[in-house]
Short mmCIF file of C-alpha atoms in Angstrom, two decimals:
data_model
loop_
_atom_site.label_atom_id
_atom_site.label_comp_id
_atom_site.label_asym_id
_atom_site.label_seq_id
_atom_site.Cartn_x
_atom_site.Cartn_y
_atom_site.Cartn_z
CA UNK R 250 -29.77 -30.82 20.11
CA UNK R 251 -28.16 -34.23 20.85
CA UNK R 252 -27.93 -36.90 17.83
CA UNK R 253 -25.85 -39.96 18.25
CA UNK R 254 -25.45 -42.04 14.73
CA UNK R 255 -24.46 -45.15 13.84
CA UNK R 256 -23.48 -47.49 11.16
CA UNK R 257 -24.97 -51.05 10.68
CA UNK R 258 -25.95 -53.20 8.24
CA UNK R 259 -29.22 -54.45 6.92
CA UNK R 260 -29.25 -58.11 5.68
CA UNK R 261 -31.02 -58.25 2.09
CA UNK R 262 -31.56 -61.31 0.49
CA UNK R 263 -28.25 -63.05 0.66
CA UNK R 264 -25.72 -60.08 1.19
CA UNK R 265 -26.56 -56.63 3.37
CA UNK R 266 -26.54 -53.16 2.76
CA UNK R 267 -25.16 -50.67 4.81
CA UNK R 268 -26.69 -48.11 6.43
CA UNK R 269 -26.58 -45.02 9.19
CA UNK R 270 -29.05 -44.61 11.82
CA UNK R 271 -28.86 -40.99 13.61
CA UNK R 272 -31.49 -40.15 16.15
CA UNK R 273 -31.75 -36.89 18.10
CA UNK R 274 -33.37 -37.15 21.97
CA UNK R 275 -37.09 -38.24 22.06
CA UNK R 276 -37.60 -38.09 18.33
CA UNK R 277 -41.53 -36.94 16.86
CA UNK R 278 -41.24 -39.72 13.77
CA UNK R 279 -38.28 -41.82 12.22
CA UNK R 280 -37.94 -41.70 8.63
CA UNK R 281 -36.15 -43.76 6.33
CA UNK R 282 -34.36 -42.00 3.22
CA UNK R 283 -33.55 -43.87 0.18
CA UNK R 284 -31.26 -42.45 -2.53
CA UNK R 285 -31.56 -41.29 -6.16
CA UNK R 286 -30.54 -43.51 -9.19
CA UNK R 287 -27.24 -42.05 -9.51
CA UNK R 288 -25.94 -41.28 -5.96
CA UNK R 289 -25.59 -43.47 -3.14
CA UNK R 290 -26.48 -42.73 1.26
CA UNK R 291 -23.26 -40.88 1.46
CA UNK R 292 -24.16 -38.47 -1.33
CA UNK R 293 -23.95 -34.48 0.20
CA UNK R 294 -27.59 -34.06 -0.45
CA UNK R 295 -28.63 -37.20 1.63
CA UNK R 296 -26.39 -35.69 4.07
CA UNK R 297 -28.01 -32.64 4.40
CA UNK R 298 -31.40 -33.25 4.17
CA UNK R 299 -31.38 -35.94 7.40
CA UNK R 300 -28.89 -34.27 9.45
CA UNK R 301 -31.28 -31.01 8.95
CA UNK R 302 -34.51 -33.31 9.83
CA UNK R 303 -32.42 -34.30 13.17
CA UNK R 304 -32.14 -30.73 13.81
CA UNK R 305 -35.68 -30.72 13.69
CA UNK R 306 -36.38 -33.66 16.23
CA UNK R 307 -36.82 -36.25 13.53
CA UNK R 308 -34.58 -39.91 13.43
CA UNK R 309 -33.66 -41.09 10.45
CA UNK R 310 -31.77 -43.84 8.60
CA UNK R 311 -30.48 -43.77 5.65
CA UNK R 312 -29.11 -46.81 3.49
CA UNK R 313 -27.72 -47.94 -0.15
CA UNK R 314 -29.50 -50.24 -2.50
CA UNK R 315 -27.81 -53.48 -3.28
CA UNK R 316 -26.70 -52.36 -6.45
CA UNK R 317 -24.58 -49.86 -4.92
CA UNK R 318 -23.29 -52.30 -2.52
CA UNK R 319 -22.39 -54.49 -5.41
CA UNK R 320 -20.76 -51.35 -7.27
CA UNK R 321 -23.22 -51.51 -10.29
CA UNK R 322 -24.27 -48.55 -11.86
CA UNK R 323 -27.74 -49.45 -12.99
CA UNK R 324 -29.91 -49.67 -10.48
CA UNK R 325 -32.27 -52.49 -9.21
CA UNK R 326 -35.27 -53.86 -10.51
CA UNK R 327 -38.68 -53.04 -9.14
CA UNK R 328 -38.33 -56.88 -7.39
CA UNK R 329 -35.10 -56.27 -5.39
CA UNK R 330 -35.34 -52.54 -4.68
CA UNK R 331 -38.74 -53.41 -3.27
CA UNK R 332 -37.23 -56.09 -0.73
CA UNK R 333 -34.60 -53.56 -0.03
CA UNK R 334 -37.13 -51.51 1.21
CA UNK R 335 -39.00 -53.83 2.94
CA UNK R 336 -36.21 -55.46 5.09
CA UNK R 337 -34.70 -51.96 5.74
CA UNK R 338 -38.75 -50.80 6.97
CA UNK R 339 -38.25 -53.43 9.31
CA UNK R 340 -34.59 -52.81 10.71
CA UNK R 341 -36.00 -49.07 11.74
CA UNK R 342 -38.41 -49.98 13.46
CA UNK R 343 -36.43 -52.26 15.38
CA UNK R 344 -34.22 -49.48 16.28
CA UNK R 345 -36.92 -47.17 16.90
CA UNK R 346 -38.65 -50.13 19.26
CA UNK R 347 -35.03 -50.48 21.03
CA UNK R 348 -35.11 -46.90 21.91
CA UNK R 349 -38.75 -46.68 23.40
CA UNK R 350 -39.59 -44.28 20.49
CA UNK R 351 -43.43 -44.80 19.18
CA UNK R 352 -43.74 -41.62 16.78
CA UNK R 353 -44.84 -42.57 12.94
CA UNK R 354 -42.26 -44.33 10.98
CA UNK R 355 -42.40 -42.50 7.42
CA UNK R 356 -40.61 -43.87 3.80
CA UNK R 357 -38.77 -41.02 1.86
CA UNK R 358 -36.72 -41.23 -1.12
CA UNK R 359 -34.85 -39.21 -4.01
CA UNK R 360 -36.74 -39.99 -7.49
CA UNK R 361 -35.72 -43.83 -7.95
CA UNK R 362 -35.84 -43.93 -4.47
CA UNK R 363 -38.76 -42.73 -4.11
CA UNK R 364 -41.10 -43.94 -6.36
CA UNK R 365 -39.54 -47.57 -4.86
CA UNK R 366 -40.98 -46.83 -1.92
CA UNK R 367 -44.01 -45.88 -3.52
CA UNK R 368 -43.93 -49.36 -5.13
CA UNK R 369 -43.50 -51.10 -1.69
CA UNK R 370 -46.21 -49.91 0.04
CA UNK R 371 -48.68 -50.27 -3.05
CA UNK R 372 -47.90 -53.85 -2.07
CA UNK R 373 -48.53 -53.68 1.50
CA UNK R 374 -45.07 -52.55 3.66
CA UNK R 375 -46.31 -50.74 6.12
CA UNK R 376 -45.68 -47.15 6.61
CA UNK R 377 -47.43 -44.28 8.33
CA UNK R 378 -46.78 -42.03 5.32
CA UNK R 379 -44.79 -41.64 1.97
CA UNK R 380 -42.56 -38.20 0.94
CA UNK R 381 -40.96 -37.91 -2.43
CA UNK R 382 -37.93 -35.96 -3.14
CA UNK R 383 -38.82 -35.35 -6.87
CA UNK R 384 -41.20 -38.04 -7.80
CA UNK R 385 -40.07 -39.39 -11.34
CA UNK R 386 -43.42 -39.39 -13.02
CA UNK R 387 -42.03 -40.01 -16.53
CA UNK R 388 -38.70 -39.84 -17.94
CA UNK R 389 -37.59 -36.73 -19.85
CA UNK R 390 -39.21 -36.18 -22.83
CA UNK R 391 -41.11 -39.30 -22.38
CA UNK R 392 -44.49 -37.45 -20.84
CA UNK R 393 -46.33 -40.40 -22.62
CA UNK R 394 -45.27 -42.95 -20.23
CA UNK R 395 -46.30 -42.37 -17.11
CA UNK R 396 -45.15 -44.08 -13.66
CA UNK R 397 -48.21 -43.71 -11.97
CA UNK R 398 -50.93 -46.75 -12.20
CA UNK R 399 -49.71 -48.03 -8.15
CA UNK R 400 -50.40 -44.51 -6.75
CA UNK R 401 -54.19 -44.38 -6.73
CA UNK R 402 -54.31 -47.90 -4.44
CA UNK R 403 -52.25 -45.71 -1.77
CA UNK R 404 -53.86 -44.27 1.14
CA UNK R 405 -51.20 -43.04 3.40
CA UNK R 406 -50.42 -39.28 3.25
CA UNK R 407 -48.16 -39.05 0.37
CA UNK R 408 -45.74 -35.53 -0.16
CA UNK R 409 -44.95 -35.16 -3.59
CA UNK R 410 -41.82 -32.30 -3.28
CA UNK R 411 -40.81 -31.28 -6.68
CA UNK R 412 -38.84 -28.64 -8.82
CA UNK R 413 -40.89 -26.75 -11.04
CA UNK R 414 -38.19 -27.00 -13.52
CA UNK R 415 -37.64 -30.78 -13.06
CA UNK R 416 -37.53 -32.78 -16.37
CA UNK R 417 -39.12 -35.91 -15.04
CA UNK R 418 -42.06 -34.52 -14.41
CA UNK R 419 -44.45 -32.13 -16.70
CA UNK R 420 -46.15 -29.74 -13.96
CA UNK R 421 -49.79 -30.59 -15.65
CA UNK R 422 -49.25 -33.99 -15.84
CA UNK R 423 -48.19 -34.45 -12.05
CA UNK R 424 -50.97 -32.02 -10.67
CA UNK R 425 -53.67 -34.29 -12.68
CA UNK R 426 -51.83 -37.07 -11.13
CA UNK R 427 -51.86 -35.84 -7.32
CA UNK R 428 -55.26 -34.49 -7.94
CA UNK R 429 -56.20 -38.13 -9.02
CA UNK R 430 -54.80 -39.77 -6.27
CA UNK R 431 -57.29 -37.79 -3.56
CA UNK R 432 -56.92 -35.97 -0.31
CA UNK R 433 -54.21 -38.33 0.96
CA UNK R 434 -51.96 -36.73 -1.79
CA UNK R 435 -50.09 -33.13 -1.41
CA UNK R 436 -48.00 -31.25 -4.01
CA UNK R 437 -45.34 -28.21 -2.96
CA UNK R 438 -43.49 -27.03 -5.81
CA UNK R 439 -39.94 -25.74 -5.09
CA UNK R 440 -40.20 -22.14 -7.55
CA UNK R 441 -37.23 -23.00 -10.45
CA UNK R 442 -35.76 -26.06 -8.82
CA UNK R 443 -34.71 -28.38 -11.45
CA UNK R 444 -34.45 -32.42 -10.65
CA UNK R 445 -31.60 -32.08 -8.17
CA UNK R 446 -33.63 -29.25 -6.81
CA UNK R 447 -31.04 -26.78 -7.73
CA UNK R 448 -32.47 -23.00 -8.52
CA UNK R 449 -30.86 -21.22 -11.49
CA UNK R 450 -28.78 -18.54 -10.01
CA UNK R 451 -29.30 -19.72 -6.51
CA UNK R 452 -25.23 -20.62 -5.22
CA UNK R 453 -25.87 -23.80 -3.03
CA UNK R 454 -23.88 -27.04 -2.16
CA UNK R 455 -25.96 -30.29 -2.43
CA UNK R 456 -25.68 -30.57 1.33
CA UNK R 457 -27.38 -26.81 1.45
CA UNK R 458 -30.35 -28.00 -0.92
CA UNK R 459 -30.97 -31.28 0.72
CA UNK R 460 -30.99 -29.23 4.14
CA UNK R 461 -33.34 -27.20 2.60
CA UNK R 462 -36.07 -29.62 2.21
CA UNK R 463 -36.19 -31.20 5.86
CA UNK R 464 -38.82 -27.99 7.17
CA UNK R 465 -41.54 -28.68 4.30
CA UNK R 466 -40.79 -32.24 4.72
CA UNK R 467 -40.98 -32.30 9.10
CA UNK R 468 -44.02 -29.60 8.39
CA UNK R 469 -46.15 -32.03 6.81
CA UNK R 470 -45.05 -34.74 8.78
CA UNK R 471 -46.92 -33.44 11.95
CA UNK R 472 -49.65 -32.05 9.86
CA UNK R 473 -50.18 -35.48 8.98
CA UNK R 474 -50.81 -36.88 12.74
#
């Protein structure tokens, strides 16, 4: 299959953010891919998890968070990271609109990323549906406080994709959670994958896990209409 990519940038409040567009011919959905708290777009996971959902006919675009563009470690409050999201929505579907393609435009991120999104379209950026890469429900050892009050107001189809052995979120907690939230929610547990979705005993590269997730990921996608 054909993908062209390309690099751009995204203005966000008064600097931009970079960011790499790849879209294979006549693409089913476009989906935008945020990153975790501690890696940034070019990270081997965020390369192998789009370049597999190109494989599997789906565009994508990937970009950094101002805070990686301004080479701080800590990343941005709910405020910024929330008008990252929102201006970066909108550059997509540009891109898909220059292209002709009308197939769903879908937010995905990596925990911080994620749960960002999450946090964006709880107040109102559109997007046809929502798939988190390890949802951060709480952080470790913290089961007490939870990061989920925004989820029940969401009605898109939400993927919740998450380790079984993944600190940041007790398995009870997040099925009471998903089972909360209603139909519109779906949890797939990856058997022993811890945060980074890496399997005890299981020899992969990040790029090989990341690829790993696109099929579950595309799967639901075109369950989801």
């Amino acid at each position: 299959m054909s993908v062209s990519a390309s690099d751009f940038r995204i203005p966000v409040g008064e600097g931009t953010v970079p960011a790499v567009f790849a879209r294979p011919d006549n693409p089913s959905a476009t989906v935008v891919v945020a990153h975790g708290a501690g890696a940034g777009m070019e990270h081997p996971f965020m390369h192998g998890f789009t370049h597999a959902l190109n494989a599997l006919g789906i565009a994508t675009l990937r970009f950094d968070f101002p805070y990686r563009e301004a080479g701080r470690k800590f990343p941005d409050r709910p405020p910024a990271a929330i008008a990252a999201w929102r201006a970066v929505m909108a550059a997509a579907a540009e891109r898909a609109a220059e292209y002709g393609d009308t197939g769903p435009l879908w937010a995905a991120g990596k925990s911080f990323g994620g749960r960002m999104a999450s946090m964006a379209v709880a107040e109102g950026m559109d997007a046809a549906g929502l798939v988190y890469l390890g949802y951060p429900l709480h952080a470790p050892g913290k089961p007490e406080k939870l990061r989920d009050a925004h989820l029940y107001g969401i009605t898109v189809p939400m993927l919740f994709l998450q380790g079984s052995r993944d600190t940041f979120a007790t398995p009870a907690l997040l099925e009471d959670v998903v089972g909360r939230v209603g139909p519109s929610a779906v949890l797939q547990w990856v058997d022993g994958g811890d945060h980074s979705f890496a399997v005890a005993g299981l020899k992969r590269s990040p790029a090989e896990v990341g690829a790993s997730l696109a099929e579950p990921v595309a799967r639901f996608i075109h369950s989801s209409g």
